[in-house]
Short mmCIF file of C-alpha atoms and ligand atoms in Angstrom, two decimals:
data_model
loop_
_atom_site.label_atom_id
_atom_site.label_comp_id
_atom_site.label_asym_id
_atom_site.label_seq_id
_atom_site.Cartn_x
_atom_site.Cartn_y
_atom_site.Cartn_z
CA UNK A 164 36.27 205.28 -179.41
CA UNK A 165 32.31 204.69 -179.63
CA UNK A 166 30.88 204.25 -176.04
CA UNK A 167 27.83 201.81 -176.16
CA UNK A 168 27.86 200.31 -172.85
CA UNK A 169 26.61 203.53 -170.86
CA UNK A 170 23.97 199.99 -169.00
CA UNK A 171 27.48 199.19 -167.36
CA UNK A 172 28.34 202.86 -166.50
CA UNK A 173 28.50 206.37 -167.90
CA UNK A 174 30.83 208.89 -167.81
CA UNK A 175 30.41 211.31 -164.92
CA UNK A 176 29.39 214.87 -166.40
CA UNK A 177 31.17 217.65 -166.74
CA UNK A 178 28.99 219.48 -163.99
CA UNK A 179 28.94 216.69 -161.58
CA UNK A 180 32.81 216.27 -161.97
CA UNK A 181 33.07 220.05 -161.15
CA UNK A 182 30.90 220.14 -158.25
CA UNK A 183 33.15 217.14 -156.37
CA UNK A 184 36.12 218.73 -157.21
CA UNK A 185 35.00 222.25 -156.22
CA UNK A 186 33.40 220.31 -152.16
CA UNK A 187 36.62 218.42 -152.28
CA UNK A 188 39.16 221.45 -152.47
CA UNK A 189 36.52 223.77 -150.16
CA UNK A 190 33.99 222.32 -148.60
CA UNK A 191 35.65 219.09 -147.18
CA UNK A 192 34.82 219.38 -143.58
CA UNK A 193 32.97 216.43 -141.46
CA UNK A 194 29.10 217.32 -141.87
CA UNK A 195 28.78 215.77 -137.78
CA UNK A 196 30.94 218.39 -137.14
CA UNK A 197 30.01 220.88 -134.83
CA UNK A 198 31.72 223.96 -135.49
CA UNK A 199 30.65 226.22 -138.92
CA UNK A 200 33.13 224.84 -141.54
CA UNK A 201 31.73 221.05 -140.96
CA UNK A 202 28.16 222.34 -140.33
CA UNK A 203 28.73 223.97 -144.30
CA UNK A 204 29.54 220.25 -145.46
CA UNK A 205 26.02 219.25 -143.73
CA UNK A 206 24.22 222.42 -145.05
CA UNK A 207 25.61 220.69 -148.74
CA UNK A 208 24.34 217.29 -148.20
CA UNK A 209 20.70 218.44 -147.11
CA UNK A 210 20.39 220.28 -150.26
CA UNK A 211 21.35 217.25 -152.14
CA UNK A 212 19.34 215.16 -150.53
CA UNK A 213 16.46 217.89 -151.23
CA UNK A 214 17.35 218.20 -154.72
CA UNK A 215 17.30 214.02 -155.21
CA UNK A 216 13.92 214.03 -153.06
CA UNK A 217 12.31 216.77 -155.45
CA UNK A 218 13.31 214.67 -158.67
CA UNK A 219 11.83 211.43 -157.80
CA UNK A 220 8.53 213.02 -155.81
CA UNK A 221 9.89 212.06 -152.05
CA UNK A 222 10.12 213.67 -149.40
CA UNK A 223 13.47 214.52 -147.99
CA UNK A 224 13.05 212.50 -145.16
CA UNK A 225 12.58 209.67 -147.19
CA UNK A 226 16.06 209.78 -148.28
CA UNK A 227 18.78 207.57 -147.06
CA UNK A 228 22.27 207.68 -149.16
CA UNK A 229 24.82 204.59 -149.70
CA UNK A 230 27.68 203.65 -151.78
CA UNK A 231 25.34 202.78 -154.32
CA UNK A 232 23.14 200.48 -156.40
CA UNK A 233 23.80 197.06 -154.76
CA UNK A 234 23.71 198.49 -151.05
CA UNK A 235 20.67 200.12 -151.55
CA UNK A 236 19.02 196.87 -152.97
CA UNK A 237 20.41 194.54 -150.34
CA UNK A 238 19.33 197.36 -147.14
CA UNK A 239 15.95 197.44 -148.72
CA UNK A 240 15.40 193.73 -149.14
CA UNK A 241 17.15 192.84 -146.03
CA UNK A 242 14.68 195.92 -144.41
CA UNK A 243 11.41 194.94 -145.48
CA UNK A 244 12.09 191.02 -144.96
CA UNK A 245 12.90 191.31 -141.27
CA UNK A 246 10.06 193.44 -141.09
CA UNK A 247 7.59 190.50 -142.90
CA UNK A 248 9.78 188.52 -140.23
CA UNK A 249 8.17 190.22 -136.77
CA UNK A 250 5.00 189.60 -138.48
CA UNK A 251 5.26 186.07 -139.36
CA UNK A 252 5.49 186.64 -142.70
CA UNK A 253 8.68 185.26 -144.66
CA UNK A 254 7.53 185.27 -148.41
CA UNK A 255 9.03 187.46 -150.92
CA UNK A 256 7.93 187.12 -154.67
CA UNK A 257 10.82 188.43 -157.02
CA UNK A 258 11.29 187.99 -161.00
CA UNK A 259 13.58 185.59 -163.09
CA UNK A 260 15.63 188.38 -164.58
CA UNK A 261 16.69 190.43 -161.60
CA UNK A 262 20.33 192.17 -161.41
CA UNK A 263 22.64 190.11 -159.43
CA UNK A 264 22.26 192.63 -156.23
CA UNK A 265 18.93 191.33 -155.81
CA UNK A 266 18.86 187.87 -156.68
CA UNK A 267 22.07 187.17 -154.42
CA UNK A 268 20.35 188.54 -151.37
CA UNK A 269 17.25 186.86 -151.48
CA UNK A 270 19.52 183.68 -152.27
CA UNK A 271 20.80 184.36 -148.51
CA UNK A 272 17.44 184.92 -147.52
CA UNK A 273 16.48 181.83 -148.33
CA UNK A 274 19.25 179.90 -146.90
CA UNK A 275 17.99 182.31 -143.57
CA UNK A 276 14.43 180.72 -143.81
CA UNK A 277 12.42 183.00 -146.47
CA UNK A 278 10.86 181.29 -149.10
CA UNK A 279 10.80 183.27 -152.61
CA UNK A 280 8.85 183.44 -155.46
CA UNK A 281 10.49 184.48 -159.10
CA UNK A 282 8.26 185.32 -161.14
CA UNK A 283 8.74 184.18 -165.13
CA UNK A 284 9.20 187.13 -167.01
CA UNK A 285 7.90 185.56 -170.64
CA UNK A 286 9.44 186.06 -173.68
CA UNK A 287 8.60 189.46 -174.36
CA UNK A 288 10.88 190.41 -170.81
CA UNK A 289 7.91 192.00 -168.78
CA UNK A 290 6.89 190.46 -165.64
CA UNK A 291 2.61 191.08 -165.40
CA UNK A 292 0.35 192.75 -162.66
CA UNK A 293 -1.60 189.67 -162.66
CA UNK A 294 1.03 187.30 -162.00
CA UNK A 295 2.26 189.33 -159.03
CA UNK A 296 -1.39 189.62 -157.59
CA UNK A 297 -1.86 185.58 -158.13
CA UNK A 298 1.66 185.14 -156.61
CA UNK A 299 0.89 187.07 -153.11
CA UNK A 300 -0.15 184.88 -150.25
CA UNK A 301 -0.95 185.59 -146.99
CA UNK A 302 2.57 185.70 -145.65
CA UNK A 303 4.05 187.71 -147.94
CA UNK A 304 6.52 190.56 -146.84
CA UNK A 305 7.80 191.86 -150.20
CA UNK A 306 7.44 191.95 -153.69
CA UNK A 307 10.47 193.26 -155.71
CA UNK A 308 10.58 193.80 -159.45
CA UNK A 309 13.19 195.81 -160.95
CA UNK A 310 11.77 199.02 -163.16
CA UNK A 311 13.76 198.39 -165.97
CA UNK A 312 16.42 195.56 -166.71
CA UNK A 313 19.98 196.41 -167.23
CA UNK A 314 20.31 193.55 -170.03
CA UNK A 315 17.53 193.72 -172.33
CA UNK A 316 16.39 197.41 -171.04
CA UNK A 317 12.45 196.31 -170.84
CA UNK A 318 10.53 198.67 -168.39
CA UNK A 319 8.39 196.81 -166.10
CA UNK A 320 4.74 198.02 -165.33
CA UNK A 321 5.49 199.34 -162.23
CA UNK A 322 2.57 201.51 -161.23
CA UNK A 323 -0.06 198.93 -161.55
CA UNK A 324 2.20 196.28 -159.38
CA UNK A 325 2.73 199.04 -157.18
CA UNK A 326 -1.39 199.45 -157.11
CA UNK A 327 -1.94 195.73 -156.18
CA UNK A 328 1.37 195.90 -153.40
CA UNK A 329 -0.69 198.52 -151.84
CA UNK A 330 -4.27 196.94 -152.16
CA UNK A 331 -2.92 194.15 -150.81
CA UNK A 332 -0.76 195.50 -147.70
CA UNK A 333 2.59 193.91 -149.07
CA UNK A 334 5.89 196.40 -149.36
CA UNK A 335 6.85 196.88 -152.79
CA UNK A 336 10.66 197.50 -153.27
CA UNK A 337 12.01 197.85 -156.99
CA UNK A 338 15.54 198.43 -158.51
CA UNK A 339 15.05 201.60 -160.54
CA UNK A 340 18.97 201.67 -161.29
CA UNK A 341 18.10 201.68 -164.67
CA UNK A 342 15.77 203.82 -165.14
CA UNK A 343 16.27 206.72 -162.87
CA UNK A 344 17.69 209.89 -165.35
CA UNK A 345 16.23 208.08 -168.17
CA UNK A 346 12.95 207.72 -167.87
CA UNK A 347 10.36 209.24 -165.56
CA UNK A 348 9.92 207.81 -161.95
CA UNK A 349 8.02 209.37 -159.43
CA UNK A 350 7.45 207.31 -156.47
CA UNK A 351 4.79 208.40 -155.28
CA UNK A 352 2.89 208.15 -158.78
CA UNK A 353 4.37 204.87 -159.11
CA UNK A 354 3.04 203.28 -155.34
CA UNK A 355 6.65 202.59 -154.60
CA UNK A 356 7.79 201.81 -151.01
CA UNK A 357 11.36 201.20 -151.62
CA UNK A 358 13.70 202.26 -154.16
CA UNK A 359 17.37 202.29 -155.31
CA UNK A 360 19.49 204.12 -157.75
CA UNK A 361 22.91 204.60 -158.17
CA UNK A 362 24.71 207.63 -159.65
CA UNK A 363 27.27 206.32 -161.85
CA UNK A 364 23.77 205.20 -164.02
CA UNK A 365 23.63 208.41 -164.65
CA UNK A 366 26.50 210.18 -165.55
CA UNK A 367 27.34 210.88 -161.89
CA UNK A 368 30.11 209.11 -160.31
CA UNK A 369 30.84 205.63 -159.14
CA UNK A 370 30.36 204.46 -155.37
CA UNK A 371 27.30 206.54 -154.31
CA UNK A 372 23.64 206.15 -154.49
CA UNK A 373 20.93 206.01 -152.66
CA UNK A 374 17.78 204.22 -151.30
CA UNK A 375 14.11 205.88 -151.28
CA UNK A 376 12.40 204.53 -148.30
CA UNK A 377 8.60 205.52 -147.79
CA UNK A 378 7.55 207.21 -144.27
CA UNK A 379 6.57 204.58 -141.82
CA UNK A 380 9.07 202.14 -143.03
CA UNK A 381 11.77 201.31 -140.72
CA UNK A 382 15.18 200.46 -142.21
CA UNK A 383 17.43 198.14 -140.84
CA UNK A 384 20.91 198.85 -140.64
CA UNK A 385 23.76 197.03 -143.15
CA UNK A 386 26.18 198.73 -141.70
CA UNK A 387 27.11 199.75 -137.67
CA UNK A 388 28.71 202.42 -136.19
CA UNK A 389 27.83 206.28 -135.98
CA UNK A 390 24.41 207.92 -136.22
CA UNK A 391 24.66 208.89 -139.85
CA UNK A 392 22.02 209.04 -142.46
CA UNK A 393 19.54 209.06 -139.37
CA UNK A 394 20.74 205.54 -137.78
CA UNK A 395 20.24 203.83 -140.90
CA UNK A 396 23.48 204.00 -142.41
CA UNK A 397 26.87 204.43 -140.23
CA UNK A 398 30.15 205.92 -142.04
CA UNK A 399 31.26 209.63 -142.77
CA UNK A 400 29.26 210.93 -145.52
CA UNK A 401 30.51 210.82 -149.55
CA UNK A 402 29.99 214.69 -149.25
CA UNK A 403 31.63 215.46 -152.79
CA UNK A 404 29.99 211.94 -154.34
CA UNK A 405 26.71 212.94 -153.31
CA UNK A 406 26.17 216.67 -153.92
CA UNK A 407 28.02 215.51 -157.44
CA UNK A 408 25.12 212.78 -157.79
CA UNK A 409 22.55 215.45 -156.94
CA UNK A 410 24.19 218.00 -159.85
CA UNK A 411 23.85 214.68 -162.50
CA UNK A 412 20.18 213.79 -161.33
CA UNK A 413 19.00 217.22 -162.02
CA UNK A 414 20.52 217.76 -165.62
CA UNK A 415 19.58 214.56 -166.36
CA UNK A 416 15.48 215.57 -165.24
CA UNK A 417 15.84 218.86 -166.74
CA UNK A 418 17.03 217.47 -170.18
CA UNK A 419 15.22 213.89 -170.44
CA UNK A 420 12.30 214.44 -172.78
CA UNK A 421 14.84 215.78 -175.48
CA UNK A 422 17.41 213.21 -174.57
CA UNK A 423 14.99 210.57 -175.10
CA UNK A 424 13.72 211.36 -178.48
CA UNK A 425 17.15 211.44 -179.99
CA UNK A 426 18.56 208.38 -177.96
CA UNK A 427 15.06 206.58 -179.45
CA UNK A 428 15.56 207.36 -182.84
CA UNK A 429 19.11 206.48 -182.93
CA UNK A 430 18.22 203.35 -181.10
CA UNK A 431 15.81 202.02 -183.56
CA UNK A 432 17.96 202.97 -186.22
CA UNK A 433 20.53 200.94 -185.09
CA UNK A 434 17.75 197.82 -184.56
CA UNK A 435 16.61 198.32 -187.98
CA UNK A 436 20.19 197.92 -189.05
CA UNK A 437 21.31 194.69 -186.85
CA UNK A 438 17.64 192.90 -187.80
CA UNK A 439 19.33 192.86 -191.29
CA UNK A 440 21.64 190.47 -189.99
CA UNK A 441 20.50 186.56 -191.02
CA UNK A 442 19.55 184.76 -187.78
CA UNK A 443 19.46 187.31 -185.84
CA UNK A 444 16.54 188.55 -182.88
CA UNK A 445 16.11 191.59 -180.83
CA UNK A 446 16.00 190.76 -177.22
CA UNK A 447 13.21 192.06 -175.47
CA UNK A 448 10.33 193.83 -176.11
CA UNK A 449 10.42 196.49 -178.44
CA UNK A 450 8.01 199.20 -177.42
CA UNK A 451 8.31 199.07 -173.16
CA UNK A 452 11.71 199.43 -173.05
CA UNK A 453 14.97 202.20 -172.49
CA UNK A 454 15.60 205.06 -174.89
CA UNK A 455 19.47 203.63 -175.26
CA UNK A 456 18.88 199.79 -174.94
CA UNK A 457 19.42 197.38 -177.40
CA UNK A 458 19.88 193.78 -177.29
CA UNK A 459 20.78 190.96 -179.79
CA UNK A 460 21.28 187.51 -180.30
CA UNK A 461 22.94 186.29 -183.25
CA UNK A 462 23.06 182.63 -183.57
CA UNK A 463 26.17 180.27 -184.62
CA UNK A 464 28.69 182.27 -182.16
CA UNK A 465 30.17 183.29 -179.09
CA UNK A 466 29.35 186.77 -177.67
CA UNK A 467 32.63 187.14 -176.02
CA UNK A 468 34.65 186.94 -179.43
CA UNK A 469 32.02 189.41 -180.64
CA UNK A 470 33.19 191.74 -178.07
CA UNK A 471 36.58 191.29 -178.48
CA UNK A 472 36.56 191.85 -182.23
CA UNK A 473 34.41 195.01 -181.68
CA UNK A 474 36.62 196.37 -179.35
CA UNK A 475 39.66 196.11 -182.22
CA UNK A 476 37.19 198.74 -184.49
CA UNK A 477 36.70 201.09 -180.92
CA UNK A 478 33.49 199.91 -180.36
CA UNK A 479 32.91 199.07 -176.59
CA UNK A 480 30.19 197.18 -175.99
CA UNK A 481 28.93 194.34 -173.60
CA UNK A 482 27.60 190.88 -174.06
CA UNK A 483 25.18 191.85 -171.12
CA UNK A 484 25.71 192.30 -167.72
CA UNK A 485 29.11 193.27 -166.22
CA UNK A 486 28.73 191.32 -163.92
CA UNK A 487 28.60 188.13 -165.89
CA UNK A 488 30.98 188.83 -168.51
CA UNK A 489 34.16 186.72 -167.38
CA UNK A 490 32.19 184.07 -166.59
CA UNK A 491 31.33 181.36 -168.97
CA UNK A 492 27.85 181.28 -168.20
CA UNK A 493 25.12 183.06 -170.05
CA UNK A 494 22.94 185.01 -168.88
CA UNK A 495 20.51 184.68 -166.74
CA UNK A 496 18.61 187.10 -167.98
CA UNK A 497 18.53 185.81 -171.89
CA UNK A 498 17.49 182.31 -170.38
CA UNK A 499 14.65 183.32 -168.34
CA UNK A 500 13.07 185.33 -171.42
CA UNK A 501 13.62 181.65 -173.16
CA UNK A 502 17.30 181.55 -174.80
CA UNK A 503 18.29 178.27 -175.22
CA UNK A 504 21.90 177.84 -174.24
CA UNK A 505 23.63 178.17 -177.81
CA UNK A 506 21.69 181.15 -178.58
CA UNK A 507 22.56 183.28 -174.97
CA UNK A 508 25.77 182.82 -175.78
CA UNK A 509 25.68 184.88 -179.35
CA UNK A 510 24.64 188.09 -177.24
CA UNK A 511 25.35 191.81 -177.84
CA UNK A 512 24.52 194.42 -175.89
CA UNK A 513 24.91 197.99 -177.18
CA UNK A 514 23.67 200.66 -174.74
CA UNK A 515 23.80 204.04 -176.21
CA UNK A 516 23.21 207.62 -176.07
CA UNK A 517 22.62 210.42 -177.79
CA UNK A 518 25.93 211.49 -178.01
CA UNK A 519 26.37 209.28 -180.79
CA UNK A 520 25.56 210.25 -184.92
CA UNK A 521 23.65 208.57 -187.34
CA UNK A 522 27.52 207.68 -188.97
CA UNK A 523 28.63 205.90 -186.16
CA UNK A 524 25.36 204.09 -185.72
CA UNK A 525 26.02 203.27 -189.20
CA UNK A 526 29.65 202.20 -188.25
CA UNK A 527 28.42 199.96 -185.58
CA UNK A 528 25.90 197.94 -187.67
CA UNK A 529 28.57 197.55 -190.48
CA UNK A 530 30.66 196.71 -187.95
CA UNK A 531 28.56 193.22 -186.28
CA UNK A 532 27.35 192.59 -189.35
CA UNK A 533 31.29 192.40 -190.71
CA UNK A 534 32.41 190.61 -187.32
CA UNK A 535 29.02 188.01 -187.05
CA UNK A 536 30.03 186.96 -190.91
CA UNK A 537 33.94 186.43 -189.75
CA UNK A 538 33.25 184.62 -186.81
CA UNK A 539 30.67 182.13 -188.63
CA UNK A 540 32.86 181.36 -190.70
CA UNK A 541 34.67 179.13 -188.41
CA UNK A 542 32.00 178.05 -185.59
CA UNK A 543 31.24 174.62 -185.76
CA UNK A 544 28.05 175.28 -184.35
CA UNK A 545 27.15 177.30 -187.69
CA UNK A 546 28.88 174.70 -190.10
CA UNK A 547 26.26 172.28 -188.18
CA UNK A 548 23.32 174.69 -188.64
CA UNK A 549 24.74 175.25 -192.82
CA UNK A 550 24.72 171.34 -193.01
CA UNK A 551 21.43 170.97 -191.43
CA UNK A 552 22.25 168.71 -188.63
CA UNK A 553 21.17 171.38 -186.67
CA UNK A 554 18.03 173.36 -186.77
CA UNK A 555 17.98 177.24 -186.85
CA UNK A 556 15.99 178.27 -183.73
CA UNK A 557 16.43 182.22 -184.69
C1 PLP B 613 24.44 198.77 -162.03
C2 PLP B 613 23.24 198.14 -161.42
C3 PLP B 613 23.21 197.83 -160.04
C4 PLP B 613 24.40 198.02 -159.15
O1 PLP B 613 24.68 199.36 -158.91
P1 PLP B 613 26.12 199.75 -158.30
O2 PLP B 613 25.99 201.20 -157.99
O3 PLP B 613 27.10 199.48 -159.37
O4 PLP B 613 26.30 198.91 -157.08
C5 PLP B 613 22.05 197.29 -159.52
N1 PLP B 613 20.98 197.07 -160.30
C6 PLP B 613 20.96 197.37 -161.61
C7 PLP B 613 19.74 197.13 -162.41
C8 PLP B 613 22.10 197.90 -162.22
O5 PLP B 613 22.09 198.17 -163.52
#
């Protein structure tokens, strides 16, 4: 099998799989509990939540774990917004291409009385500085503006939003599920008030993350119940789930400049390869975006038959988000960097590491290229496009 969808998840690491197994069979007390043997499950999650803190430049403090990427977004938004709320301010200004976690909540938060800005995110797939410091008004609580997207892997210019969030008093949240372990985030560098990752992202395991929240910023509560996670988020601790999630976050630090050469080279061979293809376009831009990302769009068919076919040569691969795929819809994503209809459909997303060779990268171009040809040969929509009753857009 050839794994390129490590954008939907990746598989936990050896390390990380160890460490939960070893706090599951030893260490599996109740870290509120009073007495020594629960007090050593506590002792395990501070250190985790030291070890997380150190990687992304937080403090400890700042720290606040969940069951992953899409709680984290929706406490954060949810947080900051009933904040804007006490102050009379109920505008948030968003982008066009945000993961599903984010638009969906400020979707409720609209239907709640917020008013929301997305931002276009051009053609290119990079929402500017500029058009987030025209976009704040007066009453507005939040900007949030994922680091890098999980379809088309651009990496937003997060800093210098950050800059004008902070010259202009307004809480800056972003969705760095992409990009934390594979590319370098530091949130205090970065101006960043609010943050979320998740760990199965990074080859730690599915159902935990966690949300960076700045000092001073006062979190409200998703969920009810005991005083976990300082008040902020009630439930018995994923002991094993997050000391495993600390073990994957710091390989994945320790070994990301070397990682990220090879995963880049690989990469853009395997864009030089798929370009080949007639009718073809890279999604997104090319320089500002993930090591492992690529996107495509192949015109005249239907990325879900692409995937299917690919899957009968062991290729696993995506047509973009998870979350989409069963749906007939395309993506959002493809039509707010400008896809027309026909063309989001003919996606391909191939998400790689360097665990890959240069043969298999090889194996996957030959591959499309082999299964785009097949599948042309009986769209309609590419007999049109032959006959010229239809005009190539790609
Ligand atoms: C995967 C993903 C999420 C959701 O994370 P979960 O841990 O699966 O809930 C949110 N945002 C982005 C950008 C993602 O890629």
């Amino acid at each position: 099998m050839i794994y390129a969808d490590n954008a939907a998840t990746t598989k936990i690491s050896k390390s990380a799989a160890d460490t939960m197994y070893s706090l599951m069979q030893e260490t599996w007390g109740n870290p509120s509990s009073l007495y020594s043997f629960g007090q050593k499950a506590k002792e395990v999650l501070e250190k985790a939540r030291e070890e997380i803190a150190a990687v992304i430049g937080a403090d400890p403090k700042e720290i606040y774990f969940t069951s992953g990427g899409s709680e984290a977004d929706n406490q954060a938004i949810r947080s900051a917004a009933l904040l804007g709320a006490k102050k009379g301010k109920k505008h948030i200004i968003s982008s066009a291409f945000e993961h599903h976690a984010v638009l969906h909540t400020l979707n409720k938060l609209e239907q709640e009385g917020f008013e929301v800005t997305l931002l276009d995110v051009h053609e290119n797939g990079i929402v500017l500085p500029e058009q987030v410091e025209e976009a704040i008004r007066e009453d507005t609580c939040l900007v949030t503006i994922m680091f890098a997207n999980n379809e088309i892997g651009t990496i937003q210019p997060i800093r210098a939003i950050g800059e004008i969030c902070r010259k202009k008093g307004v809480l800056f949240h972003t969705d760095a599920v992409q990009a934390v372990g594979h590319i370098p985030v530091n949130v205090r560098q970065d101006n960043i008030d609010l943050l979320s990752a998740s760990a199965h992202k990074f080859h730690g395991p599915k159902g935990v993350g966690f949300l960076y929240a700045g000092k001073g910023i006062r979190l409200d509560s998703l969920i009810e119940g005991g005083a976990q996670e300082r008040g902020k988020r009630a439930g018995t601790e994923n002991v094993p789930g997050i000391a495993a999630m600390a073990t994957a976050l710091k390989e994945a630090a320790a070994g990301m400049e070397e990682k990220s050469a090879r995963t880049k080279a690989l990469r853009d061979l395997l864009i030089e390869g798929l370009r080949q293809i007639p009718h073809s376009a890279l999604n997104g831009d090319a320089a500002s975006r993930l090591p492992g990302n690529v996107n495509f769009c192949f015109e005249g068919i239907e990325g879900e038959s692409l995937l299917l076919l690919l899957d009968d040569k062991g290729i696993q691969a995506s047509s973009g988000s998870a979350c989409t795929s069963g749906s007939l819809d395309p993506s959002h994503v493809l039509l707010a960097i400008g896809r027309v209809h026909d063309v989001a459909h003919g996606s391909l997303r191939l998400s790689i590491e360097d665990d890959l060779s240069e043969e298999e990268i090889g194996y996957i171009v030959q591959s499309v290229k082999e299964v785009v040809e097949y599948l042309r040969g009986f769209s309609p929509i590419w007999r049109d496009l032959m006959a010229g009753k239809k005009e190539f857009i790609l």
